[in-house]
Short mmCIF file of C-alpha atoms and ligand atoms in Angstrom, two decimals:
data_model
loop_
_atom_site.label_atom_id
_atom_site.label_comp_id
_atom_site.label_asym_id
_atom_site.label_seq_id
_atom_site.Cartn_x
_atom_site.Cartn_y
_atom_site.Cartn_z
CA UNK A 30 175.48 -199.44 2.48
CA UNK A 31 177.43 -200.15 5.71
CA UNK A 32 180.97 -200.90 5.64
CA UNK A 33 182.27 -204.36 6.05
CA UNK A 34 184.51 -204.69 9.35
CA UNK A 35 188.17 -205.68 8.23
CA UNK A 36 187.72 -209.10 10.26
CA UNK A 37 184.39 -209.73 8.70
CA UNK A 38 186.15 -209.46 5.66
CA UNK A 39 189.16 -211.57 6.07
CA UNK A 40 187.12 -214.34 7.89
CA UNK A 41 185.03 -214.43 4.42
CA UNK A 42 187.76 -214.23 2.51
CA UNK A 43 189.36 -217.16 3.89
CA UNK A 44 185.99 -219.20 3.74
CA UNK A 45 186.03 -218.04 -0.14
CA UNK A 46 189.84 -219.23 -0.57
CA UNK A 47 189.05 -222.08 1.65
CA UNK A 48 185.98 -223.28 -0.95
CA UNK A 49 188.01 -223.27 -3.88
CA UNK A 50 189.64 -225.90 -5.61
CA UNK A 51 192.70 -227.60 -3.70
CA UNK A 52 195.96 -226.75 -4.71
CA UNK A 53 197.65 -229.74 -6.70
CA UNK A 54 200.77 -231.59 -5.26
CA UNK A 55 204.11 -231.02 -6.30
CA UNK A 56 207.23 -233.14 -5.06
CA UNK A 57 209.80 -230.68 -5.06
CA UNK A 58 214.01 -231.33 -4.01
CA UNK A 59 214.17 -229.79 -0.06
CA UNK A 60 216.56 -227.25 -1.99
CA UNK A 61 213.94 -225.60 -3.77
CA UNK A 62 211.24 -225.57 -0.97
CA UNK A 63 211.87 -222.32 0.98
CA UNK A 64 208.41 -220.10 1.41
CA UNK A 65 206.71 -222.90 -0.11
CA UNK A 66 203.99 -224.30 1.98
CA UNK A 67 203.41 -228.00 3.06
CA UNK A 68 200.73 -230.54 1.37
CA UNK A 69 201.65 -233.38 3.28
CA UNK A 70 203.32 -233.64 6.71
CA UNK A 71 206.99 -234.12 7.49
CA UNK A 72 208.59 -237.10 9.47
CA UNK A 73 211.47 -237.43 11.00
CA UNK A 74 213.43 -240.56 9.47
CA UNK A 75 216.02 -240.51 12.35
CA UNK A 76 217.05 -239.22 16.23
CA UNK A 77 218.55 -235.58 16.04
CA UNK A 78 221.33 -235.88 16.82
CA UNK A 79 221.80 -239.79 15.84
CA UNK A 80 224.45 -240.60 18.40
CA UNK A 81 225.38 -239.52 22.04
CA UNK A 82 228.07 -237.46 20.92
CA UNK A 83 230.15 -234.92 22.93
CA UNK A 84 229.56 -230.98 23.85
CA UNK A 85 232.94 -229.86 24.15
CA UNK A 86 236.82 -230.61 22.79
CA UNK A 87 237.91 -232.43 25.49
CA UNK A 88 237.85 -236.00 27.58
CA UNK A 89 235.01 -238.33 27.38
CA UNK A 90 235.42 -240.96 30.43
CA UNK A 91 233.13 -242.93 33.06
CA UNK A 92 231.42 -241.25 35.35
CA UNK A 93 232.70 -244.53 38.05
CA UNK A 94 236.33 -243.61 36.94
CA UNK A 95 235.95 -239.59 38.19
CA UNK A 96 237.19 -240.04 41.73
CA UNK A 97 240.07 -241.71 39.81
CA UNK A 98 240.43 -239.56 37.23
CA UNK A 99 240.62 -236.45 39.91
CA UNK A 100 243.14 -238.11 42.24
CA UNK A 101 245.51 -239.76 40.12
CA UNK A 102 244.48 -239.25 36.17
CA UNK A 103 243.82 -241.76 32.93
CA UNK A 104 245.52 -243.10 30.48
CA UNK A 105 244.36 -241.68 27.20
CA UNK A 106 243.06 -244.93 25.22
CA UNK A 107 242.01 -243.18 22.29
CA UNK A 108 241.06 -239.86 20.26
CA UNK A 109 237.78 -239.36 18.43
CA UNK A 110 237.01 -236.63 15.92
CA UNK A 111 234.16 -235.60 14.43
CA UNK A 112 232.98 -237.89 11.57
CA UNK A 113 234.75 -240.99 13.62
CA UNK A 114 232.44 -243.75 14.68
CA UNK A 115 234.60 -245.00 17.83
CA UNK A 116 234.98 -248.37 19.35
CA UNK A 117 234.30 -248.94 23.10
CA UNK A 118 236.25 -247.33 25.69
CA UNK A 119 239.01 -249.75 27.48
CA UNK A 120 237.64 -249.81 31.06
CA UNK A 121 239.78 -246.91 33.18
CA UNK A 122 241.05 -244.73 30.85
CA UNK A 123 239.92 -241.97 28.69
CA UNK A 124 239.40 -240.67 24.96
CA UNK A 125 240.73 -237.64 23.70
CA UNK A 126 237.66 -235.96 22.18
CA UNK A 127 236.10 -233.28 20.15
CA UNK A 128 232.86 -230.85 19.74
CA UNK A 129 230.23 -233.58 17.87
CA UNK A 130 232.53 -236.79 17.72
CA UNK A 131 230.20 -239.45 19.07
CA UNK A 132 230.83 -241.07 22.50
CA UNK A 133 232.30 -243.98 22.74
CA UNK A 134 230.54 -247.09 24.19
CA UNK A 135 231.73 -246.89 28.04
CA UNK A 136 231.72 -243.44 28.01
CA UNK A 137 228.97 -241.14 29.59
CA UNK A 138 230.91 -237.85 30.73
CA UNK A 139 232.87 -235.02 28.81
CA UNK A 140 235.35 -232.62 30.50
CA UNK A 141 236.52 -230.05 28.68
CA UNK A 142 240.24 -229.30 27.93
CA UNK A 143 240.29 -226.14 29.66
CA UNK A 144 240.14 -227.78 33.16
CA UNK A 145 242.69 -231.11 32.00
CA UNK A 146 246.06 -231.53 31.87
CA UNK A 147 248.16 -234.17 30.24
CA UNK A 148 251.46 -234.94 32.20
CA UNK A 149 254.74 -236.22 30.61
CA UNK A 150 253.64 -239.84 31.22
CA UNK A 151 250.65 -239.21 28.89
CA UNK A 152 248.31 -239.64 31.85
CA UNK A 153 244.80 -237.04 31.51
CA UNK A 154 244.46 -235.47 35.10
CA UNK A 155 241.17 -234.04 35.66
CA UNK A 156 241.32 -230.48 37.82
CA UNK A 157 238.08 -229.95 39.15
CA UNK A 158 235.18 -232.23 40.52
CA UNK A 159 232.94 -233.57 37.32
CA UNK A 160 229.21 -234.01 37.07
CA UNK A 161 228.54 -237.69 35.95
CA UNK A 162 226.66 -236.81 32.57
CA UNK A 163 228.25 -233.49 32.02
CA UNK A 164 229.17 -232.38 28.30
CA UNK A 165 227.00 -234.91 26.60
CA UNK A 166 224.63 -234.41 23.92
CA UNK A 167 222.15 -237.56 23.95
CA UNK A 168 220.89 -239.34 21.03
CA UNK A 169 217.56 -238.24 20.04
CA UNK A 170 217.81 -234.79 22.66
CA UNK A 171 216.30 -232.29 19.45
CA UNK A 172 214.28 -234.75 17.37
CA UNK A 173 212.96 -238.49 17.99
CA UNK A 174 212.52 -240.92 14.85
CA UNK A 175 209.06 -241.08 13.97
CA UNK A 176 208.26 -237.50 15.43
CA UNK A 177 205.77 -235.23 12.99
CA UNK A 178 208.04 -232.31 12.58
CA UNK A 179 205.62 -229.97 10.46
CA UNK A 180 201.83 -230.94 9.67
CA UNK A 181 200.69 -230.40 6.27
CA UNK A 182 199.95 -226.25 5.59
CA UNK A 183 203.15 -225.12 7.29
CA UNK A 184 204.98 -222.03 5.08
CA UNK A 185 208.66 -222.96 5.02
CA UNK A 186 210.85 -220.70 6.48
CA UNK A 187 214.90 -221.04 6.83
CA UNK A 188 214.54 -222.85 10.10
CA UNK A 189 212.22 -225.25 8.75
CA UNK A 190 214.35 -226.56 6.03
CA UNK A 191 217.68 -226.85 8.09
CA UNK A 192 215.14 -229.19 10.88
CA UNK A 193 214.03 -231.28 7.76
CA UNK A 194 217.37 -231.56 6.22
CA UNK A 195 218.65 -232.55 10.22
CA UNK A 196 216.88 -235.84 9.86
CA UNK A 197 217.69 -236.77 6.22
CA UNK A 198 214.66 -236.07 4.34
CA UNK A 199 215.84 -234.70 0.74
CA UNK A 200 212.32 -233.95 -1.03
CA UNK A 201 208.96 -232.20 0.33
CA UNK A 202 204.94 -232.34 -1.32
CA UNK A 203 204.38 -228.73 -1.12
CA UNK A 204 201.14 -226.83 -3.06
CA UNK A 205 201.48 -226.06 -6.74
CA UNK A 206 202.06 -222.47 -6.80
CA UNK A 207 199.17 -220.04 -7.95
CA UNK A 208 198.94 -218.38 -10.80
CA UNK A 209 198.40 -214.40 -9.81
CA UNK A 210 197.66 -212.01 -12.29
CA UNK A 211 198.49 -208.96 -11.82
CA UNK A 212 196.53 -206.04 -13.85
CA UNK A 213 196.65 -201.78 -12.85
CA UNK A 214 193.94 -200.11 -14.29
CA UNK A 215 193.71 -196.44 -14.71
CA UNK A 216 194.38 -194.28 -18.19
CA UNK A 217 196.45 -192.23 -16.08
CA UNK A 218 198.94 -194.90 -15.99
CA UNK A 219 202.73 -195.47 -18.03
CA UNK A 220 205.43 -197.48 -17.05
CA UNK A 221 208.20 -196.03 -15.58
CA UNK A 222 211.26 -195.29 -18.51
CA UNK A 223 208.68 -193.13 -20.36
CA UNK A 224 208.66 -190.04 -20.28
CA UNK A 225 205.17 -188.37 -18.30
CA UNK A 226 202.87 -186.73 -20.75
CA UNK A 227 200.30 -184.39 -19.38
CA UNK A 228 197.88 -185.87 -16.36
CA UNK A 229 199.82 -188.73 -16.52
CA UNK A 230 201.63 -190.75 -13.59
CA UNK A 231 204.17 -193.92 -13.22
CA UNK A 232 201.98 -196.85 -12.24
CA UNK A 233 203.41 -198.22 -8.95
CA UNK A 234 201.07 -200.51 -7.73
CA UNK A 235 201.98 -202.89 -10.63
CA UNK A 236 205.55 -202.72 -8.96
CA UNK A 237 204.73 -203.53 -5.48
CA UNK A 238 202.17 -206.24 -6.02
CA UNK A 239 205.04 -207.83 -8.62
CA UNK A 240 207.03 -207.83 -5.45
CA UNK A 241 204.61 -208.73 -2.91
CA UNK A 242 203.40 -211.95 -4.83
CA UNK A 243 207.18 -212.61 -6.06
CA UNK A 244 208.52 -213.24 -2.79
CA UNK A 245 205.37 -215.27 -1.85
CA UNK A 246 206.63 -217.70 -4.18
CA UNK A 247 203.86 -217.55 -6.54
CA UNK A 248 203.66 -217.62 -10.50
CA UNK A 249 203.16 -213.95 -11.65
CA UNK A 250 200.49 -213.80 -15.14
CA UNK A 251 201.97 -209.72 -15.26
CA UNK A 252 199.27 -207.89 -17.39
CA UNK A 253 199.98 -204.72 -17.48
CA UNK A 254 198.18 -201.91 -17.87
CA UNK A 255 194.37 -201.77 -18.20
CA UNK A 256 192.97 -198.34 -19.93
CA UNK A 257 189.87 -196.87 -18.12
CA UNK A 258 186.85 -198.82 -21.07
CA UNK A 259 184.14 -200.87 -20.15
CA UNK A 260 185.09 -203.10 -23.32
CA UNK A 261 188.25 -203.33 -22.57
CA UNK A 262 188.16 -204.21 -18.77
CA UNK A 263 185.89 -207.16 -19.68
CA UNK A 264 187.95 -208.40 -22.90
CA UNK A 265 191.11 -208.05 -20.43
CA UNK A 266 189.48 -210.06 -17.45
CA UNK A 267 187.99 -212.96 -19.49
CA UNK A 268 191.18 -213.36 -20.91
CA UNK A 269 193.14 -213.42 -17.34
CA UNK A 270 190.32 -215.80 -16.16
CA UNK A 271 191.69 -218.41 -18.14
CA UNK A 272 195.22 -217.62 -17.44
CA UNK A 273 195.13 -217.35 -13.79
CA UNK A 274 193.86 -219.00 -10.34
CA UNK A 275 193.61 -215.35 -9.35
CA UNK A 276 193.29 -211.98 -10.78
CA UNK A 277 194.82 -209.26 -8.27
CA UNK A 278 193.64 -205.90 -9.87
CA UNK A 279 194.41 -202.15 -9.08
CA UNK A 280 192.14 -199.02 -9.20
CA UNK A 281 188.82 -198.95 -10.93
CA UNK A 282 186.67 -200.24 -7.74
CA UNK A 283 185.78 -197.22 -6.09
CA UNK A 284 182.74 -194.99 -6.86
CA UNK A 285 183.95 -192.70 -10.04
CA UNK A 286 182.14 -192.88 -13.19
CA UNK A 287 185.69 -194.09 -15.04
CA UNK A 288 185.89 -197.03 -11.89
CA UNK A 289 185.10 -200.57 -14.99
CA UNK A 290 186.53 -202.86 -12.80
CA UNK A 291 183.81 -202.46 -10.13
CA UNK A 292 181.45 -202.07 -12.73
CA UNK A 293 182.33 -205.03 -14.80
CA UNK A 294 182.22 -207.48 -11.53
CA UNK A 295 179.17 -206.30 -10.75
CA UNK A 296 177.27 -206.25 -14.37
CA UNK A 297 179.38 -209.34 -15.92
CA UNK A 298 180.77 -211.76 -13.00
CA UNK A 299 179.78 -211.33 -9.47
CA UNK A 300 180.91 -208.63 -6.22
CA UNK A 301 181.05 -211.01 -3.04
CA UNK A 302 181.81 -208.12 -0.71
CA UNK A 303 182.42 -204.38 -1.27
CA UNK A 304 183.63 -201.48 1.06
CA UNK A 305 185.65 -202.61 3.70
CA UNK A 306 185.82 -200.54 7.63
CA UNK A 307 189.46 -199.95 7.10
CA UNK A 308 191.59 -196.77 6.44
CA UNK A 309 193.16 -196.91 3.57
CA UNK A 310 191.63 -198.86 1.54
CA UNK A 311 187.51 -198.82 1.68
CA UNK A 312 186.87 -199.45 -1.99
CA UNK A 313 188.39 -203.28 -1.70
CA UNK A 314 186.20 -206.03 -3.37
CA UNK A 315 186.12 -209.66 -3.48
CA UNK A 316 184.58 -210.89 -6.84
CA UNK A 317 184.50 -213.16 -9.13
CA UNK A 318 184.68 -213.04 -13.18
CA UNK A 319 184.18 -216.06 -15.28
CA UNK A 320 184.76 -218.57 -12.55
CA UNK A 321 187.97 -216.97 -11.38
CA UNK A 322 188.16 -214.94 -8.22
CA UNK A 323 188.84 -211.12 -8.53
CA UNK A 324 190.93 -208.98 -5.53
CA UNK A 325 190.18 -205.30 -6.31
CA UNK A 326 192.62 -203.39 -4.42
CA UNK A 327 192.46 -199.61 -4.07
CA UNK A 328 194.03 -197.71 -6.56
CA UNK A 329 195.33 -195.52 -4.13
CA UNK A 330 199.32 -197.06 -3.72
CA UNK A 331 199.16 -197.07 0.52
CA UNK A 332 195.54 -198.49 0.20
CA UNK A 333 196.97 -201.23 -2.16
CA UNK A 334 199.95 -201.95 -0.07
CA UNK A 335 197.69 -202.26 2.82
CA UNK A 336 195.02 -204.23 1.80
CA UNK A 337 197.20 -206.53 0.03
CA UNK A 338 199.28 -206.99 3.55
CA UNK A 339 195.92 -207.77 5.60
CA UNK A 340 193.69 -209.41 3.44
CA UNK A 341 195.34 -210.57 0.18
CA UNK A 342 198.20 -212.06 1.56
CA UNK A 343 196.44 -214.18 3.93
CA UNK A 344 193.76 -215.05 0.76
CA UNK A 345 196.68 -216.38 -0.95
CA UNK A 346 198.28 -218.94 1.54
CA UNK A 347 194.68 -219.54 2.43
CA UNK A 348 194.43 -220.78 -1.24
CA UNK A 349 197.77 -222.74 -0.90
CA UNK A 350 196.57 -224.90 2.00
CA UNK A 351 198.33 -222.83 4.96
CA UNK A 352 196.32 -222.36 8.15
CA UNK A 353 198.39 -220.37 9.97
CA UNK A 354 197.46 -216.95 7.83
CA UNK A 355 195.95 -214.07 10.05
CA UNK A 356 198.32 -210.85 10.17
CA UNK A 357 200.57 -211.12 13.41
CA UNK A 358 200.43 -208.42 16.00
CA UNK A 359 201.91 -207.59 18.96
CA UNK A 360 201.01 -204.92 21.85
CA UNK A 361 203.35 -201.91 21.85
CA UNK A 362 203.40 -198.84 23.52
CA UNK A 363 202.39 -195.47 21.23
CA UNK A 364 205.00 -192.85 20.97
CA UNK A 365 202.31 -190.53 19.24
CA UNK A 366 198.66 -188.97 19.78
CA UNK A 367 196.23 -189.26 17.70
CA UNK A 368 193.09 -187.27 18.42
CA UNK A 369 190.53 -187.33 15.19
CA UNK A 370 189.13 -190.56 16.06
CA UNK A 371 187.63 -192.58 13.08
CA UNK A 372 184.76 -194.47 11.58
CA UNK A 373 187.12 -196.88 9.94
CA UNK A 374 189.53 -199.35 11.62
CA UNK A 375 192.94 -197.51 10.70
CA UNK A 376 196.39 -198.94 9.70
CA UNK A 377 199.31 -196.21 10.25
CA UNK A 378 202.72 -196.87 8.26
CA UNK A 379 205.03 -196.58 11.61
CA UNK A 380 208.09 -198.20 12.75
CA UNK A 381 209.71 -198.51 16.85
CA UNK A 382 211.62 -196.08 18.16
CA UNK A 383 213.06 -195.93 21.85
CA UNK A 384 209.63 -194.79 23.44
CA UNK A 385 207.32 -196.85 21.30
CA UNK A 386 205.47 -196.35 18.18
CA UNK A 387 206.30 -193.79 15.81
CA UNK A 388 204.45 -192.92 12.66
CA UNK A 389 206.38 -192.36 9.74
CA UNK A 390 204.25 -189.02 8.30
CA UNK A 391 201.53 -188.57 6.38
CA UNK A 392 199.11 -191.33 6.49
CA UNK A 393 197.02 -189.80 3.24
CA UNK A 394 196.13 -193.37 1.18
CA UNK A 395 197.90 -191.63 -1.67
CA UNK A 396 201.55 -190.87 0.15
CA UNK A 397 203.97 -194.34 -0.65
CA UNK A 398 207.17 -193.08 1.26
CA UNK A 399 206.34 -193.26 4.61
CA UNK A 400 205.73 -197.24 3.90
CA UNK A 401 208.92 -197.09 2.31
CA UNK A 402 209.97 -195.40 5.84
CA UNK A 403 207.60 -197.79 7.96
CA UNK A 404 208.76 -201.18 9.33
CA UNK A 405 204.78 -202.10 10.19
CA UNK A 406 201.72 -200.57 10.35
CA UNK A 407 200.08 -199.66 13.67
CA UNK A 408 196.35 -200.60 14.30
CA UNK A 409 194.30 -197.35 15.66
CA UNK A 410 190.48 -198.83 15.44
CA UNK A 411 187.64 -196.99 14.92
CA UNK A 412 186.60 -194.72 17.47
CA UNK A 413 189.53 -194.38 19.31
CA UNK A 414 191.71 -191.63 20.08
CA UNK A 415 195.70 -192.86 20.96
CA UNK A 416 198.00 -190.65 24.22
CA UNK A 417 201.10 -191.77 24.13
CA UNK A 418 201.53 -194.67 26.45
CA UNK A 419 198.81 -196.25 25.11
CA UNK A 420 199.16 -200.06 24.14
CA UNK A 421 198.09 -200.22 20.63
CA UNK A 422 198.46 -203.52 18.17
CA UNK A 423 201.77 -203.39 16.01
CA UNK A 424 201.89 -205.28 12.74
CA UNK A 425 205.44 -205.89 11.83
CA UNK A 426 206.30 -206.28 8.18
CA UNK A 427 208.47 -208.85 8.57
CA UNK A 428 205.64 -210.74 9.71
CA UNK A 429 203.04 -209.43 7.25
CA UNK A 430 205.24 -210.19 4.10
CA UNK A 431 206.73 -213.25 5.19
P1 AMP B 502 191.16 -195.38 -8.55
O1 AMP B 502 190.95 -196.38 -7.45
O2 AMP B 502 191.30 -196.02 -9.88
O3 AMP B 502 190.15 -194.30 -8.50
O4 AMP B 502 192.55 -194.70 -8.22
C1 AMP B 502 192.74 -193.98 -7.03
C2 AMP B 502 194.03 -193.21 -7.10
O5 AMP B 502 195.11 -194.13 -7.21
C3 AMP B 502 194.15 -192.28 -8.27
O6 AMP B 502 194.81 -191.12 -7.85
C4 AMP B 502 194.99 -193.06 -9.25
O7 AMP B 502 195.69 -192.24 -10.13
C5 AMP B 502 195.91 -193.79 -8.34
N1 AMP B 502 196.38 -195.03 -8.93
C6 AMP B 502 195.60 -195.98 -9.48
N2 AMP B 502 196.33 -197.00 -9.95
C7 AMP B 502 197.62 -196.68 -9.69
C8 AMP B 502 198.86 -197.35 -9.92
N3 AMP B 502 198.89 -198.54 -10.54
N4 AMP B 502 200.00 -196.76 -9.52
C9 AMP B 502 199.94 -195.55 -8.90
N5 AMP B 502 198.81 -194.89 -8.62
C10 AMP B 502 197.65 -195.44 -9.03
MG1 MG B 503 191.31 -195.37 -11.80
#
């Protein structure tokens, strides 16, 4: 059986996510809505910013009255602060006026205070030659009334709200969360806080998949630990089928005889796709039990880490109504060689240093640290061997997790 190219995968993947039922609607307070992604689109209800207002602390004037104000000064008329809404300016003088206060009517230029001087008859002499329209923030310069700010499938990011909440929206139809269960499998498996018996190991995976779906925003179903049984693995996924939109599953999809996840898919529900081109993480599966779609990532912690990052993660806000979902790259410079070229598209855990591209040590789908030590993953595709110099594609974690 030939392996799956990573992009053939995630382009079915999507299509799968895409064919599924659409999220429900949710109103939700703007508050609540960061990391949440858009169902409907987002209008602004008013100019940003609402007034002409000024750039500077200083003197708002005409721009006829600068010769005047240059030679022989104004008369100060008025002072606006912030939070004032002024009347119009008396013809050939000036307001005293701060960063934001809005501009009087009659006024169209700002100097600031720096370069004006108010003499002992109260009179605001203006030092240096002013550009008619300097220091003025027009109504409407960020955002225009009316404008779509954000289309429907847009992930909400820190930016995003402050925009909406700059033109008075207070509440947001965003995509009812999923429900993601979460289920390691392996008999080898305890949670950590008990003490390791013999051939045993702390289950980790159940950690970072907690964490990766967490900060997604989505509704955790955490199940725990699966033991290695045919029974068992069927009982436990028929159950989770009803519980969840989506079952996200560790271990028990590679080749071994003890591997009842794979097994069960394939016997009880159904395997969509199956060994993926990509190193780590070859024995990922798309499937389906009961109705409900199964993600079997590797048991093998980098290979879970990594396949969740490239293909899960964009499954998910696929399934949430975002289009903007493919992992983010950019071009970067190695810092490293590589010379055992693969058959597999390869992700390295790596992170920039001065020259480029670093790796962060061994890349064996087994060794969690040097993700711990990675700020991306590097992209060395099959067949290719890497000098250093070489432009490779750089997936930054900030990017991949959102
Ligand atoms: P499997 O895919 O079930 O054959 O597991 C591959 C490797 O990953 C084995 O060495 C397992 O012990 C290990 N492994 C599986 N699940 C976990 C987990 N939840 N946490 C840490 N290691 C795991
Ligand atoms: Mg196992």
């Amino acid at each position: 059986m030939s392996l799956l190219p990573v992009g053939e995968a995630l382009a079915r993947l999507l299509d799968s996510a895409a064919a599924e039922t659409p999220r429900a609607v949710e109103q939700i307070a703007l508050s609540e809505a960061l990391g949440r992604v858009l169902a409907t689109s987002v209008q602004a209800k008013c100019d940003v910013p609402p007034w002409d207002n000024s750039a500077m602390d200083g003197f708002a004037l005409h721009s006829t009255d600068i010769p005047l104000a240059c030679a022989q000064g104004l008369p100060i008329s008025q002072r606006i602060t912030a939070g004032m809404a002024p009347g119009p300016l008396v013809p050939g003088t000036c307001a005293r006026i701060f960063t934001g206060a809005p501009l009087p009517q009659g006024a169209d230029t700002v100097e600031m205070q720096e370069n004006v001087e108010v003499d002992a008859t109260g009179r605001a002499r203006f030092l240096q030659p002013l550009r008619p329209g300097q220091n003025v923030r027009p109504r409407g310069q960020d955002i225009i009334a009316g404008t779509t700010l954000f289309d429907a499938g847009h992930l909400l990011l820190p930016q995003d709200m402050g925009v909406i909440a700059s033109v008075g929206v207070s509440s947001v139809q965003v995509s009812a969360p999923l429900r993601v269960a979460i289920l390691s499998t392996g008999d080898e498996l305890v949670e950590p806080g008990t003490p390791l018996g013999g051939g045993q190991i702390y289950n980790s995976n159940r950690y970072t998949l907690l964490g990766a779906v967490e900060r997604l925003g989505q509704q955790v179903v955490d199940a725990g630990i699966l033991p290695d049984e045919p029974a068992a693995t069927r009982q436990r996924l028929e159950q989770l089928s009803q519980q969840a939109d989506v079952i996200l599953t560790s271990g028990g999809v590679s080749v071994g005889e003890a591997d009842y996840l794979g097994q069960a898919l394939r016997e009880h529900g159904e395997v969509d796709l199956w060994k993926l081109a990509i190193k780590p993480g070859k024995p990922f599966t798309l499937g389906r039990f009961a109705g409900t779609p199964v993600l079997g990532l590797p048991g093998n912690p980098a290979a879970s880490l990594v396949t969740y990052l490239l293909l899960v993660k964009p499954y998910l806000l696929r399934r949430l109504g975002c289009q903007a979902v493919k992992p983010q790259s950019v071009p970067v410079p190695a810092s490293f060689s590589w010379n055992k070229p693969g058959s597999r598209d390869e992700y390295l855990r790596a992170h920039l240093g001065t020259a480029g591209i670093e790796l962060t040590g061994n890349q064996s789908s087994g060794i969690l640290s040097t993700a711990s030590r990675a700020q991306g993953l590097v992209l060395v595709p099959a067949g290719t061997q890497v000098q250093p110099g070489q432009p490779l594609s750089y997936f930054p974690f900030t990017g991949l997790l959102g």
